[in-house]
PDB file of C-alpha atoms in Angstrom:
ATOM      1  CA  UNK A  12      -0.017   0.015  -0.001  1.00 64.00           C
ATOM      2  CA  UNK A  13       1.136   3.588  -0.437  1.00 71.00           C
ATOM      3  CA  UNK A  14       2.946   5.444   2.234  1.00 81.00           C
ATOM      4  CA  UNK A  15       1.030   8.502   3.429  1.00 82.00           C
ATOM      5  CA  UNK A  16       2.665  11.949   3.218  1.00 83.00           C
ATOM      6  CA  UNK A  17       1.417  15.022   5.037  1.00 79.00           C
ATOM      7  CA  UNK A  18       1.865  17.269   2.043  1.00 80.00           C
ATOM      8  CA  UNK A  19      -0.632  15.303  -0.035  1.00 85.00           C
ATOM      9  CA  UNK A  20      -2.823  13.399   2.250  1.00 90.00           C
ATOM     10  CA  UNK A  21      -6.555  14.224   2.283  1.00 92.00           C
ATOM     11  CA  UNK A  22      -9.490  12.108   3.732  1.00 94.00           C
ATOM     12  CA  UNK A  23     -10.457  11.150   0.305  1.00 93.00           C
ATOM     13  CA  UNK A  24      -7.133   9.726  -0.995  1.00 94.00           C
ATOM     14  CA  UNK A  25      -6.360   7.687   2.205  1.00 95.00           C
ATOM     15  CA  UNK A  26      -7.142   3.990   2.071  1.00 96.00           C
ATOM     16  CA  UNK A  27      -7.349   1.239   4.630  1.00 97.00           C
ATOM     17  CA  UNK A  28      -3.996  -0.578   4.699  1.00 97.00           C
ATOM     18  CA  UNK A  29      -2.015   2.610   3.769  1.00 96.00           C
ATOM     19  CA  UNK A  30       1.318   2.754   5.611  1.00 97.00           C
ATOM     20  CA  UNK A  31       2.418   5.662   7.802  1.00 96.00           C
ATOM     21  CA  UNK A  32       5.958   6.933   7.263  1.00 96.00           C
ATOM     22  CA  UNK A  33       8.590   5.365   9.460  1.00 96.00           C
ATOM     23  CA  UNK A  34       9.905   7.573  12.366  1.00 96.00           C
ATOM     24  CA  UNK A  35      13.266   6.705  13.943  1.00 95.00           C
ATOM     25  CA  UNK A  36      13.689   8.350  17.282  1.00 91.00           C
ATOM     26  CA  UNK A  37      16.915   8.766  19.286  1.00 83.00           C
ATOM     27  CA  UNK A  38      18.178  11.504  21.499  1.00 72.00           C
ATOM     28  CA  UNK A  39      21.747  12.554  21.779  1.00 64.00           C
ATOM     29  CA  UNK A  40      23.477  11.473  24.961  1.00 60.00           C
ATOM     30  CA  UNK A  41      26.342  13.620  26.287  1.00 61.00           C
ATOM     31  CA  UNK A  42      29.620  11.663  26.511  1.00 62.00           C
ATOM     32  CA  UNK A  43      30.576  10.629  30.018  1.00 60.00           C
ATOM     33  CA  UNK A  44      33.637  12.475  31.062  1.00 61.00           C
ATOM     34  CA  UNK A  45      36.786  10.410  31.966  1.00 59.00           C
ATOM     35  CA  UNK A  46      37.697   9.857  35.531  1.00 54.00           C
ATOM     36  CA  UNK A  47      36.421   8.264  38.721  1.00 49.00           C
ATOM     37  CA  UNK A  48      33.711  10.908  39.214  1.00 51.00           C
ATOM     38  CA  UNK A  49      31.979  10.196  35.964  1.00 50.00           C
ATOM     39  CA  UNK A  50      29.158   8.125  37.564  1.00 51.00           C
ATOM     40  CA  UNK A  51      28.613  10.681  40.225  1.00 48.00           C
ATOM     41  CA  UNK A  52      27.859  13.471  37.758  1.00 46.00           C
ATOM     42  CA  UNK A  53      26.054  11.568  35.011  1.00 49.00           C
ATOM     43  CA  UNK A  54      22.257  11.984  35.137  1.00 62.00           C
ATOM     44  CA  UNK A  55      20.069   8.962  35.614  1.00 70.00           C
ATOM     45  CA  UNK A  56      17.697   8.533  32.740  1.00 77.00           C
ATOM     46  CA  UNK A  57      14.051   7.906  33.358  1.00 88.00           C
ATOM     47  CA  UNK A  58      12.275   5.453  31.013  1.00 93.00           C
ATOM     48  CA  UNK A  59      10.018   6.962  28.409  1.00 94.00           C
ATOM     49  CA  UNK A  60       6.524   7.452  29.834  1.00 96.00           C
ATOM     50  CA  UNK A  61       3.171   7.556  28.013  1.00 97.00           C
ATOM     51  CA  UNK A  62       3.373  11.286  27.753  1.00 97.00           C
ATOM     52  CA  UNK A  63       6.590  11.325  25.937  1.00 95.00           C
ATOM     53  CA  UNK A  64       5.531   8.271  23.802  1.00 97.00           C
ATOM     54  CA  UNK A  65       2.361  10.092  22.863  1.00 98.00           C
ATOM     55  CA  UNK A  66       4.647  12.906  21.588  1.00 97.00           C
ATOM     56  CA  UNK A  67       6.593  10.494  19.451  1.00 97.00           C
ATOM     57  CA  UNK A  68       3.320   9.066  17.955  1.00 98.00           C
ATOM     58  CA  UNK A  69       2.110  12.599  17.275  1.00 98.00           C
ATOM     59  CA  UNK A  70       5.445  13.429  15.449  1.00 97.00           C
ATOM     60  CA  UNK A  71       4.777  10.245  13.306  1.00 97.00           C
ATOM     61  CA  UNK A  72       1.202  11.282  12.513  1.00 97.00           C
ATOM     62  CA  UNK A  73       2.504  14.799  11.456  1.00 96.00           C
ATOM     63  CA  UNK A  74       4.632  13.143   8.840  1.00 96.00           C
ATOM     64  CA  UNK A  75       1.532  11.270   7.370  1.00 96.00           C
ATOM     65  CA  UNK A  76      -1.435  13.651   7.957  1.00 96.00           C
ATOM     66  CA  UNK A  77      -2.012  17.382   7.606  1.00 95.00           C
ATOM     67  CA  UNK A  78      -1.047  19.206  10.846  1.00 95.00           C
ATOM     68  CA  UNK A  79      -4.544  20.785  11.119  1.00 95.00           C
ATOM     69  CA  UNK A  80      -5.947  17.229  11.420  1.00 96.00           C
ATOM     70  CA  UNK A  81      -3.335  15.947  13.821  1.00 97.00           C
ATOM     71  CA  UNK A  82      -3.626  19.039  16.013  1.00 97.00           C
ATOM     72  CA  UNK A  83      -7.422  18.928  16.028  1.00 96.00           C
ATOM     73  CA  UNK A  84      -9.044  18.682  19.489  1.00 96.00           C
ATOM     74  CA  UNK A  85     -11.022  15.707  18.198  1.00 96.00           C
ATOM     75  CA  UNK A  86      -7.948  13.689  17.317  1.00 98.00           C
ATOM     76  CA  UNK A  87      -7.009  11.127  20.003  1.00 98.00           C
ATOM     77  CA  UNK A  88      -3.798   9.115  20.693  1.00 99.00           C
ATOM     78  CA  UNK A  89      -3.592   6.173  23.083  1.00 98.00           C
ATOM     79  CA  UNK A  90      -0.412   4.421  23.827  1.00 98.00           C
ATOM     80  CA  UNK A  91       0.554   1.317  25.881  1.00 98.00           C
ATOM     81  CA  UNK A  92       4.147   0.519  26.761  1.00 98.00           C
ATOM     82  CA  UNK A  93       4.953  -3.175  27.025  1.00 98.00           C
ATOM     83  CA  UNK A  94       8.724  -2.898  27.602  1.00 97.00           C
ATOM     84  CA  UNK A  95      10.496   0.001  29.287  1.00 96.00           C
ATOM     85  CA  UNK A  96      12.896   1.896  27.058  1.00 95.00           C
ATOM     86  CA  UNK A  97      15.094   5.014  27.746  1.00 92.00           C
ATOM     87  CA  UNK A  98      14.917   8.330  25.790  1.00 87.00           C
ATOM     88  CA  UNK A  99      18.389   7.742  24.326  1.00 85.00           C
ATOM     89  CA  UNK A 100      17.441   4.333  22.898  1.00 92.00           C
ATOM     90  CA  UNK A 101      17.017   4.095  19.126  1.00 94.00           C
ATOM     91  CA  UNK A 102      13.472   3.096  18.359  1.00 97.00           C
ATOM     92  CA  UNK A 103      11.280   3.133  15.262  1.00 98.00           C
ATOM     93  CA  UNK A 104       7.710   3.921  14.969  1.00 98.00           C
ATOM     94  CA  UNK A 105       5.581   2.554  12.056  1.00 98.00           C
ATOM     95  CA  UNK A 106       1.916   2.150  11.473  1.00 98.00           C
ATOM     96  CA  UNK A 107      -0.898   1.783   9.088  1.00 98.00           C
ATOM     97  CA  UNK A 108      -4.537   2.874   8.479  1.00 98.00           C
ATOM     98  CA  UNK A 109      -6.964   0.304   9.870  1.00 98.00           C
ATOM     99  CA  UNK A 110     -10.205   1.990   9.154  1.00 98.00           C
ATOM    100  CA  UNK A 111     -11.751   5.261   8.024  1.00 96.00           C
ATOM    101  CA  UNK A 112     -15.269   6.638   8.388  1.00 96.00           C
ATOM    102  CA  UNK A 113     -17.124   9.535   6.932  1.00 94.00           C
ATOM    103  CA  UNK A 114     -20.327   8.685   8.894  1.00 93.00           C
ATOM    104  CA  UNK A 115     -19.160  10.963  11.735  1.00 83.00           C
ATOM    105  CA  UNK A 116     -18.681  14.538  11.715  1.00 86.00           C
ATOM    106  CA  UNK A 117     -15.808  15.250  11.333  1.00 93.00           C
ATOM    107  CA  UNK A 118     -14.621  12.209   9.278  1.00 96.00           C
ATOM    108  CA  UNK A 119     -11.928  10.144  10.941  1.00 97.00           C
ATOM    109  CA  UNK A 120      -9.130   7.757  10.111  1.00 98.00           C
ATOM    110  CA  UNK A 121      -8.046   5.166  12.662  1.00 98.00           C
ATOM    111  CA  UNK A 122      -4.369   3.947  12.730  1.00 98.00           C
ATOM    112  CA  UNK A 123      -2.420   1.285  14.636  1.00 99.00           C
ATOM    113  CA  UNK A 124       1.197   2.177  15.550  1.00 99.00           C
ATOM    114  CA  UNK A 125       4.013  -0.050  16.626  1.00 98.00           C
ATOM    115  CA  UNK A 126       7.187   0.962  18.398  1.00 98.00           C
ATOM    116  CA  UNK A 127      10.202  -1.327  18.010  1.00 98.00           C
ATOM    117  CA  UNK A 128      13.782  -1.412  19.279  1.00 96.00           C
ATOM    118  CA  UNK A 129      16.595  -1.231  16.818  1.00 93.00           C
ATOM    119  CA  UNK A 130      16.809  -5.078  17.161  1.00 94.00           C
ATOM    120  CA  UNK A 131      13.145  -5.534  16.191  1.00 95.00           C
ATOM    121  CA  UNK A 132      11.660  -6.164  19.634  1.00 97.00           C
ATOM    122  CA  UNK A 133       8.227  -4.794  20.195  1.00 98.00           C
ATOM    123  CA  UNK A 134       8.336  -2.027  22.962  1.00 98.00           C
ATOM    124  CA  UNK A 135       4.983  -0.369  22.744  1.00 98.00           C
ATOM    125  CA  UNK A 136       1.764  -0.005  20.660  1.00 98.00           C
ATOM    126  CA  UNK A 137      -0.539   2.866  19.942  1.00 98.00           C
ATOM    127  CA  UNK A 138      -3.781   3.752  18.454  1.00 99.00           C
ATOM    128  CA  UNK A 139      -4.802   7.043  16.952  1.00 99.00           C
ATOM    129  CA  UNK A 140      -7.953   8.417  15.612  1.00 98.00           C
ATOM    130  CA  UNK A 141      -7.237  11.386  13.295  1.00 97.00           C
ATOM    131  CA  UNK A 142     -10.056  13.866  12.717  1.00 96.00           C
ATOM    132  CA  UNK A 143     -10.473  15.560   9.390  1.00 94.00           C
TER     133      UNK A 143
END
């Protein structure tokens, strides 16, 4: 199926099964200074929480859908983390369109999103309902 692109996606040209773009996330980690005190001054990273993961999913949706739709108050994002991961870990987000409906006002597109580690292990899943 085609991969959606925010510059050209409209409700009418989206089909069930269309792929979302792939988003690879990683955050720069400061190098640890040499010396015995390195562990004492390095910050402990907290695992990615649902709020941060929701931000990742929103970033993915912005690559596939118009910003006005993704930022709509009627758009919803739900995420569930199955395996903890850190902000500095390299993860990929991908997804696809599972359904669309023009029977509601506004019309909506439902997507399923998967978050995987760089080794292919499933870390989290998400669902989004994008309002047009």
